[in-house]
mmCIF file of C-alpha atoms and ligand atoms in Angstrom:
data_model
loop_
_atom_site.group_PDB
_atom_site.id
_atom_site.type_symbol
_atom_site.label_atom_id
_atom_site.label_comp_id
_atom_site.label_asym_id
_atom_site.label_seq_id
_atom_site.Cartn_x
_atom_site.Cartn_y
_atom_site.Cartn_z
ATOM 1 C CA MET A 1 96.985 73.146 104.168
ATOM 2 C CA THR A 2 97.642 76.507 104.933
ATOM 3 C CA ALA A 3 94.240 77.632 104.176
ATOM 4 C CA ASP A 4 92.894 75.270 106.595
ATOM 5 C CA LEU A 5 95.423 76.731 109.191
ATOM 6 C CA PHE A 6 93.853 80.014 108.813
ATOM 7 C CA GLU A 7 90.487 79.035 108.859
ATOM 8 C CA ALA A 8 91.023 77.005 112.177
ATOM 9 C CA VAL A 9 91.983 80.601 113.546
ATOM 10 C CA PRO A 10 89.175 81.173 116.302
ATOM 11 C CA ASP A 11 87.347 84.487 116.238
ATOM 12 C CA VAL A 12 88.734 85.934 119.596
ATOM 13 C CA ARG A 13 86.783 89.327 119.182
ATOM 14 C CA PRO A 14 84.190 89.560 122.324
ATOM 15 C CA SER A 15 80.638 88.618 121.128
ATOM 16 C CA ARG A 16 79.216 91.703 122.043
ATOM 17 C CA GLU A 17 80.751 95.137 122.471
ATOM 18 C CA ALA A 18 78.537 98.417 124.072
ATOM 19 C CA MET A 19 79.278 101.186 121.678
ATOM 20 C CA ALA A 20 77.096 103.744 123.979
ATOM 21 C CA ASP A 21 73.977 103.835 126.234
ATOM 22 C CA GLY A 22 71.401 101.994 123.968
ATOM 23 C CA ALA A 23 74.123 101.025 121.290
ATOM 24 C CA VAL A 24 75.667 97.574 120.805
ATOM 25 C CA LEU A 25 77.601 95.783 118.571
ATOM 26 C CA LEU A 26 76.884 92.029 118.015
ATOM 27 C CA ARG A 27 79.649 90.209 116.710
ATOM 28 C CA GLY A 28 79.199 87.609 113.832
ATOM 29 C CA PHE A 29 75.432 87.857 114.876
ATOM 30 C CA ALA A 30 74.162 87.169 110.951
ATOM 31 C CA ARG A 31 76.574 84.097 110.611
ATOM 32 C CA PRO A 32 74.157 81.454 110.883
ATOM 33 C CA VAL A 33 71.794 82.903 108.103
ATOM 34 C CA GLU A 34 74.683 84.340 106.090
ATOM 35 C CA SER A 35 73.939 82.239 102.702
ATOM 36 C CA ASP A 36 70.079 82.832 103.056
ATOM 37 C CA LEU A 37 70.802 86.687 103.509
ATOM 38 C CA LEU A 38 72.994 86.575 100.342
ATOM 39 C CA ALA A 39 70.638 84.646 98.246
ATOM 40 C CA ALA A 40 67.574 87.038 99.279
ATOM 41 C CA LEU A 41 70.055 90.072 98.382
ATOM 42 C CA ARG A 42 70.702 88.789 94.924
ATOM 43 C CA GLU A 43 67.011 88.640 93.948
ATOM 44 C CA ILE A 44 66.314 92.178 95.417
ATOM 45 C CA VAL A 45 69.285 93.579 93.386
ATOM 46 C CA ALA A 46 67.959 91.826 90.142
ATOM 47 C CA GLN A 47 64.557 93.954 90.868
ATOM 48 C CA ALA A 48 66.059 97.038 92.058
ATOM 49 C CA PRO A 49 69.551 97.458 90.988
ATOM 50 C CA PHE A 50 72.010 99.451 93.164
ATOM 51 C CA ARG A 51 72.417 102.961 91.878
ATOM 52 C CA HIS A 52 74.370 106.183 93.261
ATOM 53 C CA MET A 53 71.847 108.595 94.246
ATOM 54 C CA PHE A 54 72.418 112.576 94.351
ATOM 55 C CA THR A 55 72.053 114.715 97.559
ATOM 56 C CA PRO A 56 69.656 117.589 97.809
ATOM 57 C CA GLY A 57 73.107 119.565 97.214
ATOM 58 C CA GLY A 58 73.640 117.711 93.944
ATOM 59 C CA HIS A 59 76.681 115.850 94.795
ATOM 60 C CA GLN A 60 76.514 112.109 93.779
ATOM 61 C CA MET A 61 76.939 109.541 96.590
ATOM 62 C CA SER A 62 79.931 107.108 96.831
ATOM 63 C CA VAL A 63 77.935 104.565 98.288
ATOM 64 C CA ALA A 64 75.488 102.798 95.787
ATOM 65 C CA MET A 65 72.017 101.911 97.318
ATOM 66 C CA THR A 66 68.733 100.194 96.891
ATOM 67 C CA ASN A 67 66.080 99.252 99.513
ATOM 68 C CA CYS A 68 63.278 96.433 100.257
ATOM 69 C CA GLY A 69 60.400 96.657 102.106
ATOM 70 C CA ASN A 70 57.130 98.810 102.219
ATOM 71 C CA PHE A 71 59.293 102.001 102.071
ATOM 72 C CA GLY A 72 62.658 102.844 100.640
ATOM 73 C CA TRP A 73 65.089 105.836 101.589
ATOM 74 C CA VAL A 74 65.829 107.905 98.738
ATOM 75 C CA THR A 75 67.593 111.253 97.939
ATOM 76 C CA ASP A 76 67.333 113.619 95.178
ATOM 77 C CA ARG A 77 67.236 117.286 94.572
ATOM 78 C CA GLY A 78 63.974 117.389 96.267
ATOM 79 C CA GLY A 79 65.475 116.186 99.714
ATOM 80 C CA TYR A 80 65.702 112.814 101.579
ATOM 81 C CA ARG A 81 62.566 111.001 102.206
ATOM 82 C CA TYR A 82 60.954 107.468 102.240
ATOM 83 C CA ASP A 83 59.079 106.329 99.384
ATOM 84 C CA GLY A 84 56.999 103.514 98.437
ATOM 85 C CA VAL A 85 58.040 103.424 94.977
ATOM 86 C CA ASP A 86 61.509 102.949 93.492
ATOM 87 C CA PRO A 87 61.887 106.179 91.288
ATOM 88 C CA ASP A 88 64.295 103.924 88.894
ATOM 89 C CA THR A 89 61.751 101.515 88.273
ATOM 90 C CA ALA A 90 58.526 103.177 89.241
ATOM 91 C CA LYS A 91 57.457 99.899 91.046
ATOM 92 C CA PRO A 92 57.212 99.010 94.748
ATOM 93 C CA TRP A 93 60.464 98.247 96.438
ATOM 94 C CA PRO A 94 60.853 94.341 96.472
ATOM 95 C CA ALA A 95 59.179 92.694 99.606
ATOM 96 C CA MET A 96 61.463 92.544 102.602
ATOM 97 C CA PRO A 97 62.588 88.901 102.822
ATOM 98 C CA LEU A 98 61.410 86.882 105.688
ATOM 99 C CA VAL A 99 65.231 86.004 106.765
ATOM 100 C CA PHE A 100 65.877 89.852 106.599
ATOM 101 C CA ARG A 101 62.771 90.804 109.136
ATOM 102 C CA GLU A 102 63.671 87.742 111.552
ATOM 103 C CA LEU A 103 67.268 88.598 111.721
ATOM 104 C CA ALA A 104 66.510 92.270 112.459
ATOM 105 C CA LEU A 105 63.955 91.368 114.999
ATOM 106 C CA ARG A 106 66.268 89.105 116.827
ATOM 107 C CA ALA A 107 69.200 91.271 116.787
ATOM 108 C CA ALA A 108 67.045 94.289 117.949
ATOM 109 C CA ALA A 109 65.973 91.970 120.876
ATOM 110 C CA ALA A 110 69.616 91.103 121.631
ATOM 111 C CA GLY A 111 70.261 94.923 121.932
ATOM 112 C CA GLY A 112 67.431 95.279 124.302
ATOM 113 C CA PHE A 113 64.606 96.420 121.924
ATOM 114 C CA ASP A 114 62.048 93.618 121.797
ATOM 115 C CA GLY A 115 59.199 93.553 119.194
ATOM 116 C CA PHE A 116 61.024 95.382 116.148
ATOM 117 C CA VAL A 117 59.263 95.288 113.036
ATOM 118 C CA PRO A 118 61.065 97.038 110.383
ATOM 119 C CA ASP A 119 59.173 98.434 107.201
ATOM 120 C CA ALA A 120 62.192 99.901 105.717
ATOM 121 C CA CYS A 121 65.514 98.090 104.833
ATOM 122 C CA LEU A 122 68.161 100.480 103.220
ATOM 123 C CA ILE A 123 71.033 98.405 101.341
ATOM 124 C CA ASN A 124 74.359 100.201 101.074
ATOM 125 C CA ARG A 125 76.953 99.068 98.820
ATOM 126 C CA TYR A 126 80.599 100.204 99.403
ATOM 127 C CA GLU A 127 83.406 99.761 96.855
ATOM 128 C CA PRO A 128 86.777 100.812 98.024
ATOM 129 C CA GLY A 129 87.083 104.258 98.713
ATOM 130 C CA ALA A 130 83.472 104.875 99.308
ATOM 131 C CA ARG A 131 82.412 106.350 102.438
ATOM 132 C CA MET A 132 79.375 107.761 104.345
ATOM 133 C CA SER A 133 79.908 111.168 106.189
ATOM 134 C CA LEU A 134 78.671 111.554 109.912
ATOM 135 C CA HIS A 135 74.863 111.896 109.744
ATOM 136 C CA GLN A 136 71.837 111.078 111.927
ATOM 137 C CA ASP A 137 69.136 109.019 110.928
ATOM 138 C CA LYS A 138 66.182 111.061 111.459
ATOM 139 C CA ASP A 139 63.888 110.624 108.158
ATOM 140 C CA GLU A 140 61.752 108.179 110.318
ATOM 141 C CA ASN A 141 58.503 108.850 112.126
ATOM 142 C CA ASP A 142 59.280 106.781 114.888
ATOM 143 C CA PHE A 143 62.182 107.136 116.782
ATOM 144 C CA GLY A 144 61.115 104.609 119.518
ATOM 145 C CA ALA A 145 62.426 101.849 117.189
ATOM 146 C CA PRO A 146 65.898 101.252 116.906
ATOM 147 C CA ILE A 147 68.157 101.140 113.751
ATOM 148 C CA VAL A 148 69.633 97.625 113.063
ATOM 149 C CA SER A 149 72.673 97.680 110.807
ATOM 150 C CA VAL A 150 73.998 94.328 109.266
ATOM 151 C CA SER A 151 77.650 94.420 107.836
ATOM 152 C CA LEU A 152 78.658 92.051 104.977
ATOM 153 C CA GLY A 153 81.765 91.741 103.018
ATOM 154 C CA LEU A 154 84.881 93.754 103.430
ATOM 155 C CA PRO A 155 85.763 95.267 106.805
ATOM 156 C CA ALA A 156 84.785 98.972 107.522
ATOM 157 C CA ILE A 157 85.627 101.374 110.268
ATOM 158 C CA PHE A 158 82.340 102.544 111.633
ATOM 159 C CA MET A 159 82.264 106.072 113.189
ATOM 160 C CA PHE A 160 79.773 106.426 116.316
ATOM 161 C CA GLY A 161 79.614 109.944 117.720
ATOM 162 C CA GLY A 162 77.093 111.367 119.989
ATOM 163 C CA ILE A 163 73.848 113.603 119.826
ATOM 164 C CA ARG A 164 75.858 116.623 118.641
ATOM 165 C CA ARG A 165 77.817 116.548 115.119
ATOM 166 C CA SER A 166 81.026 117.954 117.121
ATOM 167 C CA ASP A 167 80.973 114.890 119.810
ATOM 168 C CA ARG A 168 84.093 112.987 118.888
ATOM 169 C CA PRO A 169 83.285 109.680 117.262
ATOM 170 C CA ARG A 170 84.519 106.402 118.585
ATOM 171 C CA ARG A 171 85.834 104.031 115.797
ATOM 172 C CA PHE A 172 84.640 100.500 115.495
ATOM 173 C CA ARG A 173 85.744 97.642 113.060
ATOM 174 C CA LEU A 174 82.711 96.264 111.497
ATOM 175 C CA GLU A 175 83.463 92.816 110.039
ATOM 176 C CA HIS A 176 81.379 90.372 107.774
ATOM 177 C CA ALA A 177 78.164 89.298 109.822
ATOM 178 C CA ASP A 178 78.596 91.759 112.468
ATOM 179 C CA ILE A 179 75.464 93.714 113.426
ATOM 180 C CA ALA A 180 75.084 97.215 115.086
ATOM 181 C CA VAL A 181 72.125 98.217 116.954
ATOM 182 C CA TRP A 182 71.128 101.351 118.201
ATOM 183 C CA GLY A 183 68.195 103.088 120.125
ATOM 184 C CA GLY A 184 66.742 104.500 122.885
ATOM 185 C CA PRO A 185 69.207 107.145 124.238
ATOM 186 C CA SER A 186 71.602 106.839 121.483
ATOM 187 C CA ARG A 187 68.852 106.731 118.631
ATOM 188 C CA LEU A 188 69.828 109.903 117.183
ATOM 189 C CA PHE A 189 73.379 109.721 117.443
ATOM 190 C CA PHE A 190 75.822 110.928 114.665
ATOM 191 C CA HIS A 191 77.585 108.070 112.740
ATOM 192 C CA GLY A 192 79.323 107.431 109.507
ATOM 193 C CA VAL A 193 81.802 104.972 107.842
ATOM 194 C CA ALA A 194 85.336 105.913 106.901
ATOM 195 C CA PRO A 195 86.545 105.374 103.220
ATOM 196 C CA LEU A 196 86.399 101.811 102.615
ATOM 197 C CA ALA A 197 89.903 100.171 102.477
ATOM 198 C CA ASP A 198 90.751 98.162 99.492
ATOM 199 C CA GLY A 199 90.587 94.362 99.791
ATOM 200 C CA GLU A 200 89.190 91.125 98.476
ATOM 201 C CA HIS A 201 86.279 89.380 100.906
ATOM 202 C CA ALA A 202 86.276 85.636 100.312
ATOM 203 C CA VAL A 203 82.494 85.652 99.833
ATOM 204 C CA LEU A 204 81.730 89.072 98.389
ATOM 205 C CA GLY A 205 84.908 90.032 96.794
ATOM 206 C CA ARG A 206 85.715 93.970 96.429
ATOM 207 C CA GLN A 207 82.885 95.210 98.272
ATOM 208 C CA ARG A 208 80.965 95.857 101.735
ATOM 209 C CA VAL A 209 77.163 95.680 101.766
ATOM 210 C CA ASN A 210 75.331 96.876 104.662
ATOM 211 C CA LEU A 211 71.579 96.300 105.402
ATOM 212 C CA THR A 212 70.206 99.105 107.330
ATOM 213 C CA PHE A 213 66.790 98.256 109.121
ATOM 214 C CA ARG A 214 64.353 101.029 110.156
ATOM 215 C CA LYS A 215 60.731 101.713 111.214
ATOM 216 C CA ALA A 216 60.211 104.549 108.575
ATOM 217 C CA ARG A 217 56.363 104.969 109.417
HETATM 218 O O1 AKG B 301 77.115 101.438 106.210
HETATM 219 C C1 AKG B 301 76.882 101.354 107.695
HETATM 220 O O2 AKG B 301 77.495 100.730 108.352
HETATM 221 C C2 AKG B 301 76.076 102.686 108.026
HETATM 222 C C3 AKG B 301 74.886 102.961 106.928
HETATM 223 C C4 AKG B 301 74.392 104.165 107.620
HETATM 224 O O3 AKG B 301 74.484 104.831 108.530
HETATM 225 C C5 AKG B 301 72.838 104.438 106.733
HETATM 226 O O4 AKG B 301 72.665 104.108 105.742
HETATM 227 O O5 AKG B 301 72.231 105.425 107.170
HETATM 228 MN MN1 MN B 302 72.626 106.095 109.213
#
């Protein structure tokens, strides 16, 4: 009875929220395909497990990562780059599932960027305390394409700043099935994720998973 009452509480957040010029938050946009996304994610992770990569400076990242698509984002002592091969398995990254590609295409279009065809999807797993410091996504060849970022599981505080590292970031709470899209004038804006608060998500448990779609080449 109590659970039913809670489930009946409507989502009163606006369905779209501007973050900056060229940047928008699409609330709950992934909900209709949520179970297909999670099934596809399980298959990817079985082939290319999450791992904690090292920064060029030798620090191990608190976020665990894997990839799917033609190219995967990797970091190690040699630097940040896109690679067609998973360095842990020496095999190509798992193919990008159709449900991923179609969702990214539709979200990008809803954000004002038609014809987005990602060739890389970085998959980030945050456990409580994991964070991502302010950075730009700038290892891609094509800044004409946007970034499409899908949140699943525990809520996170997303920080979205400006073109300079010193620009004060605004904070946005990203919840399960929310999608952030940024491109055009904000394509190179600094952004990051605050340390994940502990909690238990009904579907994903004690973690947040983020799918970041890019056009790398
Ligand atoms: O987890 C997020 O919401 C952002 C991830 C991100 O910025 C990245 O992977 O470059
Ligand atoms: Mn990023």
